[in-house]
Amino acid sequence: MNELEHVHMGNGHGLPEIVKIEKIVDENRNAKTFFLDKRIGFKPGQFLMVWIPGLGEKPFSISYAGAMTGITVYLKGKFTRRLFEMNTGDRIGIRGPYGNGFTLKGNACVVGGGAGIAPLAPLIENLDDPYVILGAKNADELLFDKRFPDAMITTDDGSKGFSGFTTELLKNILKERAFDVVYTCGPEIMMKKVFEICENAGIKCQASLERYMKCGIGVCGHCEIDGFRVCKDGPVFSSEQLRIMESFGKTAKLKNGEKVSIEDYTRHRYE
Amino acid sequence: MNELEHVHMGNGHGLPEIVKIEKIVDENRNAKTFFLDKRIGFKPGQFLMVWIPGLGEKPFSISYAGAMTGITVYLKGKFTRRLFEMNTGDRIGIRGPYGNGFTLKGNACVVGGGAGIAPLAPLIENLDDPYVILGAKNADELLFDKRFPDAMITTDDGSKGFSGFTTELLKNILKERAFDVVYTCGPEIMMKKVFEICENAGIKCQASLERYMKCGIGVCGHCEIDGFRVCKDGPVFSSEQLRIMESFGKTAKLKNGEKVSIEDYTRHRYE
Amino acid sequence: MALGIEISGIRLGNPTVLASGILGTSRKMLERVIENGAGAVTTKSISLERRDGHNNPTVIEFDAGLMNAVGYSNPGAIDAASEFSDMQKLDAPAFVSIIGKEPGDFAKVAKMMENKGFSAIEIPLSCPHTPGFGTLAGQDTPEKTYEITKAVVKSTNLPVFVKISPNIKNIGDVAQAAERAGASAITAVNTMGPGMIINIDARKPVLDFKVGGVSGPALKPVAVRCVYDVYESVKIPIIGTGGIMSGKDAIEMIMAGAACVGIGSAVYYRGIDVFGKITAEIEKWMDKNGYNNIREMIGAAHE
Amino acid sequence: MALGIEISGIRLGNPTVLASGILGTSRKMLERVIENGAGAVTTKSISLERRDGHNNPTVIEFDAGLMNAVGYSNPGAIDAASEFSDMQKLDAPAFVSIIGKEPGDFAKVAKMMENKGFSAIEIPLSCPHTPGFGTLAGQDTPEKTYEITKAVVKSTNLPVFVKISPNIKNIGDVAQAAERAGASAITAVNTMGPGMIINIDARKPVLDFKVGGVSGPALKPVAVRCVYDVYESVKIPIIGTGGIMSGKDAIEMIMAGAACVGIGSAVYYRGIDVFGKITAEIEKWMDKNGYNNIREMIGAAHE
Ligand SMILES: Cc1cc2nc3c(=O)[nH]c(=O)nc-3n(C[C@H](O)[C@H](O)[C@H](O)COP(=O)(O)OP(=O)(O)OC[C@H]3O[C@@H](n4cnc5c(N)ncnc54)[C@H](O)[C@@H]3O)c2cc1C
Ligand SMILES: Cc1cc2nc3c(=O)[nH]c(=O)nc-3n(C[C@H](O)[C@H](O)[C@H](O)COP(=O)(O)OP(=O)(O)OC[C@H]3O[C@@H](n4cnc5c(N)ncnc54)[C@H](O)[C@@H]3O)c2cc1C
Ligand SMILES: Cc1cc2nc3c(=O)[nH]c(=O)nc-3n(C[C@H](O)[C@H](O)[C@H](O)COP(=O)(O)O)c2cc1C
Ligand SMILES: Cc1cc2nc3c(=O)[nH]c(=O)nc-3n(C[C@H](O)[C@H](O)[C@H](O)COP(=O)(O)O)c2cc1C
Ligand code: FES
Ligand code: FES
């Protein structure tokens, strides 16, 4: 049967592996970085499925590369609360990395908002002198402003840096500078605006989306957005893809598949 | 779990592969060589499990290496009769090669009797100028005497070559020449004698044994001889192993596990 | 050479069918699977009420296959009815998978899905990991199979496919019960087991529901045997499902008696374009071995 | 650290047990398996009369495990009684596996094997591919299990282990029936399915008996779930069997509830010295994770 393609079984990261939390760093009022005692090969933008045995499993982007891989977690509901209660030496399960990750090319601008800055951090470190805009509601919720001292900072309330949205800063800079690509991750409304600005300016955009994930490996279809699987075809999507995504910035599905507005999806808390 | 040895699954030759019979050569009154349209990497002494769909599966040694792998078959009972009825272009299943094969070393004497010459042929071709003794009941049942023109020939009835047993010739030559090792395959009574002659002369012996085989891959235990599996630990055994085999040359097990004398085992025909 | 095949009056361009519960969460997703070569597609199973399903982890990969306890998460029949419409406009037939706790539930959902352009209704009576449904609710006995199938057949004009479990001894009896009740085809099989995988460092089963159904390569030989048995028990066609990874696997399933093959886990192993890949492999093999159409191979191993 | 474990009053130096039907055809073969590190060994199953078993092919390897239809080939109880003697002189306990078509057969063979130095008798009521025996003869129901176990327990002074099938729903009921009838341990499980593998070039099932029992990696998750279920149903110890390839697998089975593990197919995948390898892997893991003895791990996944 040598004419039939050989099927490789077992990719080696299918089952969660238990790893130790080596170090915990408070990033801001709502975010902590958990450093795990494991080096993981990954592409910026890829994520891990993080398992707390007995509680559940949720996706988190890799925010730090190195001997200790880091994930940066914002406090939301039950799962992240339990993570926040954990101490150095505690153990969690991880599988992955999953997803496609960003495609690196040329002269780049990076626009991150809130927790969306997490997956962008390893990307920024891999780009050649990118123009970085980091935004948050206020100074207390800013992420990685110290890690990237050259970044432009925006806060909605003006408590630090530029007062206003990242998108306003992006519009301004686009008048002065040319970019090959704009990378973005953050609240979907923000990403939608970034994308529209890029479309108007004729610049390629790569946006990292979020949807409720179950399998994380592209089979269950739950994370689907207009025929694309966020876990497998994404989480990073190109301008060509974003252009045909009717739900982008509009609707998303809850755990039970109910379609709700993106605002309601984001606000929703489970249990 | 990186501290636990990784288990490789699927060795790639577990299921029979259907191959075409490319060429059939009459070797003597009772033997034909079937050349299969497949090159197989193997060690001299290894065997294939040959499957005739709907009829059964039996072990046969590889007798010819090359682009067309050859097995040389003696007519015995139902299975070999069906093989003898086959024509060029017909297809059979094979899995393997299985078993350990001969270990090559030094200045060698090869003693083959009847069908036992088949596995020795590729060995002879791989040895550096071995002393070869080929025996049969009579000239009509001799195998590969043309393939190895330098070989010493013996027939029980004297119809060709030396009149008498291979073992007599072996004893004679041992008086004149020194060998590092004697390789043998043939009737078990002959091999037993060869082994004893070697023991007396203080020469290492490697003998290829036969027992009724079921799985061919070392799990069912049916081909067992004094704790050794002929299909996996053998079929080639060393002097050290032969020395502690109480059943060697004495008893063997039928398809149902009944222990009978080696003569009865050999004479037994199934169905 | 013809790769097309007709089952229950439905024409498939090739014998690969997207199995239920894999990717089939939206019309667009099904459309994309068809673009990737599927001969037909099946929706994720739809229940009357909306369901969260089990908690994560719900799907995991092990050495020899996948294990899942998704637990029939779905938005319910009303949402599904608005998601799926004009299915006849897709480039391949679409089947709708519906589930229920009672025969009446099945009938209701079947009615709600009737005018959406689906080519058939599939009823899985065989899920091994969802309380209230499938094997955990005893829907896999010949009696229950007959009762539920009958209720669905009565409530719809569409052909009804009954999806059965590999975990039962009398699989032929169950298939016959479905046939007697008016089923147009048998989908064999659903996932196996259930199984369990324990993480020894965590001292806990990995799936949150503890147990899950086994699919992929581990399931294949059992699925092939089930299809072989069902083929000897009924006259209606079989959608052979379980562990199909390659064209060779598909042909094996067809020779066991399937008219076409369901494909699920292979989407993980070989990507979403596995349907086109498998179809090409089937074609190449048929070409090399002198087959002219799929029919010549159906049940060939029974000769 | 202690790797020893006692089951039913029998002391094993480590928790690896050679499963029945693998290698156990002679006393010397069992001796060799013990030399290779097994904590205990089991003979191939022995019937009253001599049996040819099925025709070749009888054992094959596929992508995800082994499939066999050996069909209980064995020289019969009289020959076996002369092959196996003074088993207490081996360096590890030996169990004798016996089979029969009727309870009376089992009792007769049990008597014939009594004074051979075996530490226990195992009765497989669960073979999926031998007409007249196991699941094909309905020996896997709670009723038959009770009846046969009772007959064997009555006829011997040795502890009786009952080996059960993974292919039944009510596995807990079967284990309980065995326990009520006086079984000293449960061996869980026998092979799965049966399954079938078809060679598409030959258009024929590969096994001569067409179907066979599935073992190895494909079986593991189902076996683990069975052991988990049996652990919740009975108090007697469990020999967890099915797909154990590594120390990690063995620990997983133990955490599911097994006191020791049966090893069969792994002899193919990792060689005859797999017993010593697995024991070393268990030891290393326990050492690293601060366990002192096997008992601490038994059933840990139920907490
Ligand atoms: C690809 C991807 C990468 C992510 N990376 C990060 C990250 O780096 N840092 C971070 O803080 N958060 C990240 N998230 C979001 C993170 O998964 C949620 O914050 C987390 O699941 C919240 O769980 P909870 O139990 O605390 O709150 P819940 O009350 O369960 O949920 C709060 C919100 O989190 C989201 N969420 C919950 N469960 C899931 C799920 N299974 N899959 C996807 N989203 C879910 C939903 O928007 C939900 O409304 C990422 C999500 C995705 C899809
Ligand atoms: C390692 C090995 C290599 C062999 N190589 C050759 C070879 O190169 N050429 C050759 O002609 N023969 C070879 N044989 C023997 C060959 O397998 C038998 O001749 C063949 O099985 C006869 O089958 P039958 O149906 O024609 O006769 P049967 O009536 O079935 O048997 C005749 C005799 O063949 C042997 N035999 C039958 N079935 C088996 C079996 N399943 N396993 C082992 N022996 C069996 C027994 O001695 C039996 O008495 C080899 C055997 C072994 C074990
Ligand atoms: C993640 C996942 C979800 C599934 N969900 C369903 C479902 O909702 N309804 C159903 O009938 N079968 C469901 N199944 C079973 C599949 O349709 C299919 O019968 C099974 O996976 C065997 O095929 P495979 O080996 O090709 O995956 C699911 C399988 C998987 C892996
Ligand atoms: C070739 C083979 C022969 C077997 N024969 C028997 C047997 O005679 N009696 C029995 O109780 N189990 C028999 N079994 C089942 C094994 O004892 C074991 O329960 C099964 O293989 C699962 O374990 P594994 O995955 O480690 O192989 C056999 C299994 C194989 C592979
Ligand atoms: S989460 Fe299952 S397909 Fe993405
Ligand atoms: S034939 Fe099975 S062990 Fe050798």
CSV table of C-alpha atoms in Angstrom, one decimal, chain C residues 23-235:
chain,number,residue,atom,x,y,z
C,23,LEU,CA,-16.9,20.6,12.6
C,24,GLY,CA,-20.6,20.5,11.8
C,25,THR,CA,-21.5,23.4,14.0
C,26,SER,CA,-22.6,25.9,11.3
C,27,ARG,CA,-23.7,26.1,7.7
C,28,LYS,CA,-20.5,27.8,6.7
C,29,MET,CA,-18.4,25.1,8.4
C,30,LEU,CA,-20.2,22.4,6.4
C,31,GLU,CA,-19.7,24.5,3.2
C,32,ARG,CA,-16.0,24.6,3.9
C,33,VAL,CA,-15.9,20.8,4.5
C,34,ILE,CA,-17.6,20.3,1.1
C,35,GLU,CA,-15.1,22.6,-0.5
C,36,ASN,CA,-12.4,20.3,0.9
C,37,GLY,CA,-13.9,17.4,-0.9
C,38,ALA,CA,-16.6,15.7,1.2
C,39,GLY,CA,-19.1,13.7,-0.7
C,40,ALA,CA,-21.7,14.6,2.0
C,41,VAL,CA,-21.7,16.2,5.4
C,42,THR,CA,-23.5,15.7,8.7
C,43,THR,CA,-24.3,18.4,11.3
C,44,LYS,CA,-23.4,18.2,14.9
C,45,SER,CA,-26.2,16.5,16.8
C,46,ILE,CA,-29.1,18.8,17.7
C,47,SER,CA,-31.3,18.4,20.7
C,48,LEU,CA,-34.6,20.1,21.5
C,49,GLU,CA,-33.1,22.2,24.3
C,50,ARG,CA,-29.8,24.1,24.3
C,51,ARG,CA,-27.0,22.1,26.0
C,52,ASP,CA,-23.7,23.2,27.5
C,53,GLY,CA,-22.3,19.7,27.2
C,54,HIS,CA,-19.6,18.5,29.6
C,55,ASN,CA,-16.8,20.7,30.9
C,56,ASN,CA,-13.3,20.8,29.5
C,57,PRO,CA,-11.3,18.8,28.8
C,58,THR,CA,-13.8,17.3,26.4
C,59,VAL,CA,-11.6,16.0,23.6
C,60,ILE,CA,-8.1,14.5,23.9
C,61,GLU,CA,-5.6,12.6,21.8
C,62,PHE,CA,-3.9,9.5,23.0
C,63,ASP,CA,-1.5,7.0,21.4
C,64,ALA,CA,-4.0,5.2,19.3
C,65,GLY,CA,-6.9,7.6,18.7
C,66,LEU,CA,-9.1,10.4,20.1
C,67,MET,CA,-11.3,10.2,23.2
C,68,ASN,CA,-14.2,12.6,23.7
C,69,ALA,CA,-16.9,13.5,26.1
C,70,VAL,CA,-18.3,16.6,24.4
C,71,GLY,CA,-21.7,15.7,25.8
C,72,TYR,CA,-23.8,16.9,23.0
C,73,SER,CA,-23.2,20.6,23.5
C,74,ASN,CA,-25.5,22.4,21.0
C,75,PRO,CA,-27.6,25.5,20.8
C,76,GLY,CA,-30.9,23.6,20.7
C,77,ALA,CA,-33.4,23.1,17.8
C,78,ILE,CA,-34.7,26.6,17.5
C,79,ASP,CA,-31.2,28.2,17.0
C,80,ALA,CA,-30.2,25.3,14.8
C,81,ALA,CA,-33.3,25.8,12.7
C,82,SER,CA,-32.2,29.4,12.0
C,83,GLU,CA,-28.6,28.4,11.5
C,84,PHE,CA,-29.3,25.7,8.9
C,85,SER,CA,-31.4,26.6,5.9
C,86,ASP,CA,-31.3,26.1,2.1
C,87,MET,CA,-29.0,23.2,2.6
C,88,GLN,CA,-30.0,21.9,-0.8
C,89,LYS,CA,-28.0,24.8,-2.2
C,90,LEU,CA,-24.7,23.4,-0.9
C,91,ASP,CA,-22.6,21.5,-3.4
C,92,ALA,CA,-23.2,18.1,-1.7
C,93,PRO,CA,-26.0,16.6,0.4
C,94,ALA,CA,-26.2,17.5,4.0
C,95,PHE,CA,-27.6,15.2,6.8
C,96,VAL,CA,-29.0,16.6,10.0
C,97,SER,CA,-28.1,14.6,13.2
C,98,ILE,CA,-30.8,14.9,15.9
C,99,ILE,CA,-31.0,13.5,19.4
C,100,GLY,CA,-33.6,13.3,22.2
C,101,LYS,CA,-34.3,11.7,25.5
C,102,GLU,CA,-37.7,10.4,24.4
C,103,PRO,CA,-39.1,9.3,21.0
C,104,GLY,CA,-41.3,12.4,21.2
C,105,ASP,CA,-38.2,14.7,21.4
C,106,PHE,CA,-36.7,13.1,18.3
C,107,ALA,CA,-40.0,13.5,16.4
C,108,LYS,CA,-40.3,17.2,17.4
C,109,VAL,CA,-36.7,18.0,16.4
C,110,ALA,CA,-37.2,16.0,13.1
C,111,LYS,CA,-40.2,18.1,12.3
C,112,MET,CA,-38.3,21.4,13.0
C,113,MET,CA,-35.5,20.3,10.6
C,114,GLU,CA,-37.7,19.1,7.8
C,115,ASN,CA,-37.8,22.1,5.4
C,116,LYS,CA,-34.2,23.1,5.7
C,117,GLY,CA,-33.0,21.4,2.6
C,118,PHE,CA,-31.3,18.5,4.4
C,119,SER,CA,-31.2,15.2,2.4
C,120,ALA,CA,-31.6,12.9,5.4
C,121,ILE,CA,-32.0,12.8,9.2
C,122,GLU,CA,-29.5,10.8,11.2
C,123,ILE,CA,-30.4,9.6,14.7
C,124,PRO,CA,-27.5,8.5,16.9
C,125,LEU,CA,-28.8,6.0,19.5
C,126,SER,CA,-25.3,5.2,20.5
C,127,CYS,CA,-23.4,8.0,22.3
C,128,PRO,CA,-21.5,6.3,25.2
C,129,HIS,CA,-20.9,9.4,27.4
C,130,THR,CA,-24.0,11.5,27.7
C,131,PRO,CA,-26.5,10.8,30.5
C,132,GLY,CA,-30.0,10.7,29.2
C,133,PHE,CA,-29.0,9.9,25.7
C,134,GLY,CA,-27.6,7.0,23.6
C,135,THR,CA,-26.2,3.9,25.4
C,136,LEU,CA,-26.4,5.5,28.8
C,137,ALA,CA,-30.2,5.8,28.3
C,138,GLY,CA,-30.5,2.3,26.8
C,139,GLN,CA,-31.4,3.7,23.4
C,140,ASP,CA,-29.2,1.0,21.8
C,141,THR,CA,-31.4,-2.0,22.5
C,142,PRO,CA,-33.4,-3.4,19.5
C,143,GLU,CA,-36.6,-2.5,21.2
C,144,LYS,CA,-35.7,1.2,21.8
C,145,THR,CA,-34.1,1.4,18.4
C,146,TYR,CA,-37.3,0.3,16.8
C,147,GLU,CA,-39.5,2.6,18.9
C,148,ILE,CA,-37.4,5.8,18.3
C,149,THR,CA,-36.8,5.0,14.6
C,150,LYS,CA,-40.5,4.5,14.1
C,151,ALA,CA,-41.3,7.8,15.8
C,152,VAL,CA,-38.8,9.7,13.6
C,153,VAL,CA,-39.8,7.9,10.4
C,154,LYS,CA,-43.5,8.8,11.1
C,155,SER,CA,-42.7,12.5,11.7
C,156,THR,CA,-40.7,13.2,8.6
C,157,ASN,CA,-40.6,12.7,4.8
C,158,LEU,CA,-36.8,12.5,4.8
C,159,PRO,CA,-34.8,9.3,4.8
C,160,VAL,CA,-33.8,8.3,8.3
C,161,PHE,CA,-30.3,7.0,9.1
C,162,VAL,CA,-29.9,5.2,12.4
C,163,LYS,CA,-26.4,5.4,14.0
C,164,ILE,CA,-25.5,2.4,16.1
C,165,SER,CA,-23.0,1.6,18.8
C,166,PRO,CA,-19.9,-0.7,18.5
C,167,ASN,CA,-20.3,-1.6,22.2
C,168,ILE,CA,-23.2,-4.1,21.8
C,169,LYS,CA,-23.1,-7.8,21.1
C,170,ASN,CA,-26.2,-8.1,19.1
C,171,ILE,CA,-25.4,-5.4,16.6
C,172,GLY,CA,-27.2,-7.2,13.8
C,173,ASP,CA,-30.4,-7.3,15.8
C,174,VAL,CA,-30.2,-3.6,16.4
C,175,ALA,CA,-29.6,-2.9,12.7
C,176,GLN,CA,-32.6,-5.1,11.8
C,177,ALA,CA,-34.8,-3.3,14.3
C,178,ALA,CA,-33.9,0.0,12.6
C,179,GLU,CA,-34.6,-1.5,9.2
C,180,ARG,CA,-37.9,-2.9,10.3
C,181,ALA,CA,-38.9,0.5,11.7
C,182,GLY,CA,-38.3,2.1,8.3
C,183,ALA,CA,-34.7,3.3,8.5
C,184,SER,CA,-33.1,4.1,5.1
C,185,ALA,CA,-29.5,3.5,6.1
C,186,ILE,CA,-27.4,2.4,9.1
C,187,THR,CA,-24.5,4.5,10.2
C,188,ALA,CA,-22.0,2.2,11.9
C,189,VAL,CA,-20.5,3.1,14.2
C,190,ASN,CA,-20.4,5.7,17.0
C,191,THR,CA,-17.5,5.9,19.4
C,192,MET,CA,-16.3,2.9,21.4
C,193,GLY,CA,-16.1,2.2,25.0
C,194,PRO,CA,-16.3,4.4,26.9
C,195,GLY,CA,-12.6,4.6,27.8
C,196,MET,CA,-10.7,6.5,30.4
C,197,ILE,CA,-7.3,8.1,30.5
C,198,ILE,CA,-5.8,8.9,33.8
C,199,ASN,CA,-3.0,11.5,34.3
C,200,ILE,CA,-0.8,9.8,36.8
C,201,ASP,CA,0.9,13.0,37.9
C,202,ALA,CA,-2.5,14.6,38.6
C,203,ARG,CA,-4.0,11.2,39.9
C,204,LYS,CA,-7.1,12.1,37.9
C,205,PRO,CA,-9.0,11.1,34.8
C,206,VAL,CA,-8.1,13.7,32.1
C,207,LEU,CA,-11.6,14.1,30.7
C,208,ASP,CA,-13.8,16.2,33.1
C,209,PHE,CA,-16.6,13.6,32.6
C,210,LYS,CA,-14.0,11.0,33.5
C,211,VAL,CA,-14.9,8.7,30.6
C,212,GLY,CA,-15.3,9.3,26.9
C,213,GLY,CA,-15.9,7.6,23.5
C,214,VAL,CA,-12.9,6.3,21.6
C,215,SER,CA,-12.5,7.1,17.9
C,216,GLY,CA,-9.7,7.0,15.4
C,217,PRO,CA,-7.2,4.1,14.7
C,218,ALA,CA,-8.0,2.3,17.9
C,219,LEU,CA,-11.7,1.9,16.8
C,220,LYS,CA,-11.1,0.8,13.2
C,221,PRO,CA,-10.9,-3.0,13.5
C,222,VAL,CA,-14.0,-3.1,15.7
C,223,ALA,CA,-15.8,-0.7,13.4
C,224,VAL,CA,-14.9,-2.8,10.3
C,225,ARG,CA,-16.2,-6.0,12.1
C,226,CYS,CA,-19.5,-4.2,13.0
C,227,VAL,CA,-20.0,-3.1,9.4
C,228,TYR,CA,-19.3,-6.7,8.3
C,229,ASP,CA,-21.9,-8.0,10.7
C,230,VAL,CA,-24.5,-5.3,9.8
C,231,TYR,CA,-24.0,-6.0,6.1
C,232,GLU,CA,-25.0,-9.6,6.8
C,233,SER,CA,-28.1,-8.5,8.8
C,234,VAL,CA,-29.8,-5.8,6.7
C,235,LYS,CA,-30.4,-4.8,3.1
